[in-house]
Coordinates of C-alpha atoms in Angstrom, one line a residue:
M1 CA -30.9 1.8 50.5
S2 CA -28.1 0.1 48.7
S3 CA -27.1 0.8 45.1
K4 CA -25.2 -1.4 42.7
R5 CA -22.3 0.1 40.9
R6 CA -22.6 -0.2 37.1
P7 CA -19.7 -2.0 35.5
A8 CA -17.4 0.4 33.6
L9 CA -17.9 0.3 29.9
K10 CA -14.9 -1.1 28.0
R11 CA -13.3 1.5 25.8
P12 CA -12.9 0.3 22.2
E13 CA -9.3 -0.4 21.2
S14 CA -7.6 2.4 19.3
V15 CA -5.1 1.1 16.7
L16 CA -3.0 3.3 14.4
L17 CA -2.4 1.4 11.2
M18 CA 0.6 2.3 9.1
D19 CA 1.5 1.3 5.6
I20 CA 5.1 2.4 5.1
G21 CA 6.2 2.5 1.5
N22 CA 9.4 3.6 -0.3
S23 CA 8.6 7.3 -0.1
R24 CA 5.4 7.8 2.0
L25 CA 3.8 6.5 5.2
K26 CA 0.0 6.2 4.9
W27 CA -1.9 5.8 8.2
A28 CA -5.5 5.2 9.4
L29 CA -7.0 5.2 12.9
M30 CA -9.2 2.2 13.7
L31 CA -11.5 2.1 16.7
G32 CA -12.6 -1.3 17.8
P33 CA -12.7 -4.5 15.7
Y34 CA -12.7 -4.1 11.9
R35 CA -15.8 -4.8 9.8
R36 CA -15.8 -5.1 6.0
G37 CA -16.2 -1.7 4.4
Q38 CA -15.7 0.1 7.7
R39 CA -14.7 3.8 7.6
F40 CA -11.6 4.6 9.5
A41 CA -11.9 7.3 12.3
A42 CA -9.1 9.3 10.6
K43 CA -6.5 8.8 8.0
G44 CA -3.7 10.6 6.3
A45 CA -0.2 10.4 4.9
L46 CA 3.3 11.9 5.4
E47 CA 6.6 11.8 3.6
L48 CA 9.3 9.5 5.0
E49 CA 11.5 12.5 5.3
E50 CA 9.4 13.4 8.4
L51 CA 10.9 10.4 10.1
R52 CA 14.5 11.7 9.7
G53 CA 16.4 13.0 12.7
N54 CA 14.4 12.4 15.9
G55 CA 11.0 12.7 14.2
S56 CA 9.8 15.2 16.7
A57 CA 6.7 16.3 14.8
L58 CA 5.5 12.7 14.5
Q59 CA 6.4 12.0 18.1
R60 CA 4.2 14.9 19.3
S61 CA 1.3 13.7 17.0
L62 CA 1.5 10.2 18.4
A63 CA 1.6 11.4 22.0
R64 CA -1.8 13.1 21.5
F65 CA -3.4 9.7 21.0
G66 CA -2.7 8.7 24.6
P67 CA -0.8 5.8 26.1
H68 CA -3.3 3.1 25.2
L69 CA -2.8 3.5 21.5
R70 CA -1.6 0.4 19.6
I71 CA 0.4 0.7 16.4
Q72 CA 0.2 -1.9 13.6
A73 CA 2.4 -1.5 10.6
C74 CA 3.8 -3.0 7.4
N75 CA 7.1 -1.7 6.2
V76 CA 9.0 -2.1 2.9
A77 CA 11.2 1.0 3.4
G78 CA 14.0 -1.0 5.1
A79 CA 15.4 -1.8 8.6
A80 CA 16.6 1.8 9.2
V81 CA 13.1 3.2 8.8
E82 CA 11.7 0.5 11.1
R83 CA 14.3 1.5 13.7
Q84 CA 13.5 5.1 13.4
L85 CA 9.8 4.5 13.9
R86 CA 10.4 2.3 16.9
G87 CA 12.5 5.1 18.5
I88 CA 9.9 7.7 17.7
V89 CA 7.1 5.6 19.2
R90 CA 9.2 4.8 22.3
R91 CA 9.9 8.5 22.9
A92 CA 6.2 9.2 22.5
G93 CA 5.6 6.9 25.5
L94 CA 3.7 4.3 23.5
R95 CA 3.9 0.5 23.3
P96 CA 6.3 -0.8 20.6
P97 CA 4.7 -1.0 17.1
Q98 CA 3.9 -4.5 15.8
F99 CA 5.1 -5.2 12.2
V100 CA 3.3 -7.6 10.0
R101 CA 5.5 -10.2 8.2
S102 CA 4.4 -12.2 5.2
T103 CA 3.5 -15.8 6.1
R104 CA 2.3 -18.9 4.3
A105 CA -1.4 -18.2 5.1
A106 CA -3.6 -15.8 7.0
A107 CA -7.2 -14.5 7.0
G108 CA -8.3 -16.7 4.1
V109 CA -5.3 -15.9 1.9
R110 CA -2.6 -18.4 0.9
N111 CA 0.8 -17.0 -0.1
G112 CA 1.8 -18.0 -3.6
Y113 CA 5.6 -17.6 -3.0
A114 CA 7.7 -20.7 -2.4
Q115 CA 9.4 -18.7 0.3
P116 CA 6.6 -16.6 1.8
W117 CA 8.8 -14.1 3.6
R118 CA 10.0 -12.8 0.2
L119 CA 6.6 -11.3 -0.6
G120 CA 6.6 -7.7 0.4
A121 CA 4.6 -7.1 3.6
D122 CA 2.6 -4.3 1.9
R123 CA 1.5 -6.7 -0.9
W124 CA 0.6 -9.3 1.7
A125 CA -1.5 -6.9 3.7
A126 CA -3.2 -5.7 0.5
L127 CA -4.0 -9.2 -0.6
I128 CA -5.7 -9.8 2.8
G129 CA -7.5 -6.5 2.7
A130 CA -8.7 -7.2 -0.9
R131 CA -9.9 -10.7 0.1
S132 CA -11.9 -9.2 3.0
E133 CA -13.5 -6.4 0.9
H134 CA -14.2 -8.7 -2.1
P135 CA -14.9 -12.2 -0.7
G136 CA -15.1 -15.0 -3.3
R137 CA -13.9 -12.8 -6.1
A138 CA -10.8 -13.3 -8.3
L139 CA -8.8 -10.1 -8.1
C140 CA -5.9 -8.5 -10.0
L141 CA -4.3 -5.9 -7.7
V142 CA -2.1 -3.2 -9.2
A143 CA -0.3 -0.7 -6.9
V144 CA 1.5 2.1 -8.8
G145 CA 4.1 3.8 -6.6
T146 CA 7.9 4.0 -6.7
A147 CA 7.6 0.4 -8.0
M148 CA 4.5 -1.0 -9.7
T149 CA 3.4 -4.3 -8.4
I150 CA 0.8 -6.7 -9.9
D151 CA -0.7 -9.6 -7.9
L152 CA -3.3 -12.1 -8.8
L153 CA -5.6 -13.6 -6.2
D154 CA -8.1 -16.3 -7.3
A155 CA -11.6 -16.8 -6.0
D156 CA -10.5 -19.3 -3.4
G157 CA -8.0 -16.9 -1.8
K158 CA -4.9 -18.4 -3.4
H159 CA -2.2 -15.9 -4.4
R160 CA -1.1 -16.9 -7.9
G161 CA 2.0 -14.7 -8.0
G162 CA 2.8 -11.3 -9.3
S163 CA 5.2 -9.0 -11.2
I164 CA 7.2 -5.9 -10.2
I165 CA 8.6 -3.2 -12.5
P166 CA 9.7 0.4 -11.8
G167 CA 6.8 2.8 -11.5
P168 CA 6.5 5.5 -14.2
K169 CA 8.4 8.1 -12.2
L170 CA 11.2 5.7 -11.5
M171 CA 11.3 4.7 -15.1
I172 CA 11.8 8.3 -16.1
E173 CA 14.4 9.0 -13.4
S174 CA 16.4 5.9 -14.5
L175 CA 16.3 7.0 -18.2
L176 CA 17.4 10.5 -17.4
E177 CA 20.1 9.3 -15.0
H178 CA 21.8 7.1 -17.7
T179 CA 21.3 9.0 -20.9
A180 CA 22.8 12.4 -21.1
G181 CA 21.3 13.2 -24.5
I182 CA 17.8 12.4 -23.5
R183 CA 18.1 14.3 -20.2
R184 CA 19.3 17.4 -22.0
R185 CA 16.6 17.3 -24.6
A186 CA 13.9 16.5 -21.9
G187 CA 14.9 19.6 -19.9
G188 CA 17.0 18.1 -17.2
R189 CA 16.2 16.0 -14.1
S190 CA 13.0 18.0 -13.4
A191 CA 11.4 16.1 -16.3
A192 CA 11.1 13.1 -13.9
D193 CA 8.2 14.7 -12.0
G194 CA 5.9 13.0 -14.6
S195 CA 3.4 15.9 -14.4
R196 CA 2.6 15.5 -18.1
A197 CA 2.3 11.8 -18.1
S198 CA -1.5 11.5 -18.1
R199 CA -1.7 13.8 -21.2
A200 CA 1.3 12.4 -23.1
R201 CA 0.6 11.1 -26.6
L202 CA 2.1 7.8 -27.8
F203 CA 3.7 9.6 -30.7
A204 CA 4.9 12.7 -28.8
R205 CA 6.4 15.8 -30.4
D206 CA 9.1 16.6 -27.8
T207 CA 11.5 14.5 -25.7
R208 CA 10.0 15.3 -22.4
E209 CA 6.5 14.2 -23.5
A210 CA 8.0 11.2 -25.2
V211 CA 9.7 10.0 -22.0
A212 CA 6.4 10.4 -20.0
A213 CA 4.4 8.7 -22.7
G214 CA 6.7 5.7 -22.8
A215 CA 6.7 5.3 -19.0
V216 CA 2.9 5.3 -18.4
R217 CA 2.1 3.3 -21.5
A218 CA 4.7 0.6 -20.6
A219 CA 3.0 0.3 -17.3
A220 CA -0.5 0.2 -18.8
A221 CA 0.6 -2.4 -21.4
L222 CA 1.8 -4.7 -18.6
I223 CA -1.4 -4.4 -16.7
S224 CA -3.4 -5.3 -19.9
E225 CA -1.1 -8.3 -20.5
A226 CA -1.6 -9.4 -16.9
M227 CA -5.4 -9.3 -17.3
R228 CA -5.2 -11.3 -20.5
T229 CA -3.0 -13.9 -18.9
A230 CA -5.2 -14.1 -15.8
R231 CA -8.3 -14.8 -17.9
V232 CA -6.5 -17.8 -19.4
L233 CA -5.1 -19.0 -16.1
L234 CA -8.4 -18.7 -14.2
G235 CA -10.9 -19.3 -16.9
S236 CA -12.7 -16.0 -15.9
T237 CA -11.9 -12.3 -15.7
P238 CA -10.6 -11.0 -12.4
R239 CA -11.7 -7.7 -11.0
L240 CA -9.0 -5.1 -11.6
I241 CA -8.2 -2.9 -8.7
L242 CA -5.8 0.1 -9.0
S243 CA -4.1 2.0 -6.3
G244 CA -1.1 4.4 -5.8
G245 CA -0.1 7.8 -6.8
A246 CA 0.3 7.2 -10.6
A247 CA -3.0 5.2 -10.9
D248 CA -4.8 8.3 -12.3
A249 CA -2.3 8.6 -15.1
I250 CA -2.4 5.0 -16.1
G251 CA -6.2 4.3 -15.6
P252 CA -7.4 6.2 -18.7
L253 CA -5.0 4.2 -20.9
L254 CA -6.7 0.9 -19.9
R255 CA -9.6 -0.7 -21.8
E256 CA -10.4 -3.0 -18.9
P257 CA -13.0 -1.9 -16.3
R258 CA -11.2 -1.1 -13.0
R259 CA -11.8 0.2 -9.5
R260 CA -9.7 2.6 -7.5
E261 CA -9.0 1.5 -4.0
D262 CA -6.1 3.0 -2.1
E263 CA -6.6 1.6 1.4
L264 CA -6.3 -2.2 0.8
A265 CA -3.0 -2.6 2.7
L266 CA -4.4 -0.6 5.7
R267 CA -7.6 -2.7 5.6
G268 CA -5.5 -5.9 5.6
L269 CA -3.7 -4.6 8.6
A270 CA -7.0 -4.0 10.3
V271 CA -8.2 -7.5 9.5
L272 CA -5.1 -9.0 10.9
R273 CA -5.2 -6.9 14.0
S274 CA -8.8 -7.7 14.6
A275 CA -8.0 -11.4 14.3
R276 CA -5.0 -11.1 16.6
T277 CA -2.8 -13.1 14.2
Q278 CA 0.4 -12.9 12.3
F279 CA 2.1 -10.5 14.7
E280 CA 5.5 -10.6 16.3

């Protein structure tokens, strides 16, 4: 009696997505093709300091995923960090990571920059992730990290441009770096941690609180101005989406309804990976 061998089931592709910012690396593990709203199998973050040296801890972590893992990344931390990551991945015995670059168009999004490559890869990935998660909606994306970026995406998927300013912590650090009197009255460089920013009153009663108040309220004021300008430009109100470490401090200062979504760049990477486009 003969028996037919059943075909082996194909294992879903495992992809480690990495959003490498100026101070942190956020990651998520995707199993199989991406679908809107999909939960990642795992996710986390690490400080870029962990890539320094030979990155042995990260190397060991990557090796646990097995040799079939793919790595998909966007990086705004510079060429040195990219080289470090490539070395760590190679020593872990994995295939080279693929880095997304900003292009003129991808996944239903059209780049608004005259020179598309000048748009940060993290912003590009976030625009694609936002378009995927909110199809047919005009969106104002605000990411508040070391820098604060604002990008406007219209309902047709066209990027209308954006703005960049220092994030609140960087504003505080810059002020303390270049003004000895304020630094002394604020309590030294430790004031740059911004821990009191969310509670800081506009008319503060000590220098440390005054510096924090100015930083977060300057950021909030620009967001409100961006929303007012976007209404005029589009003829409708875009959906405001906040992300980043300082979003909790700025959000309560805004009158506009907003959503908190911290994974848009990772979701954009997932969309691009699933489409097999825009890679090196």
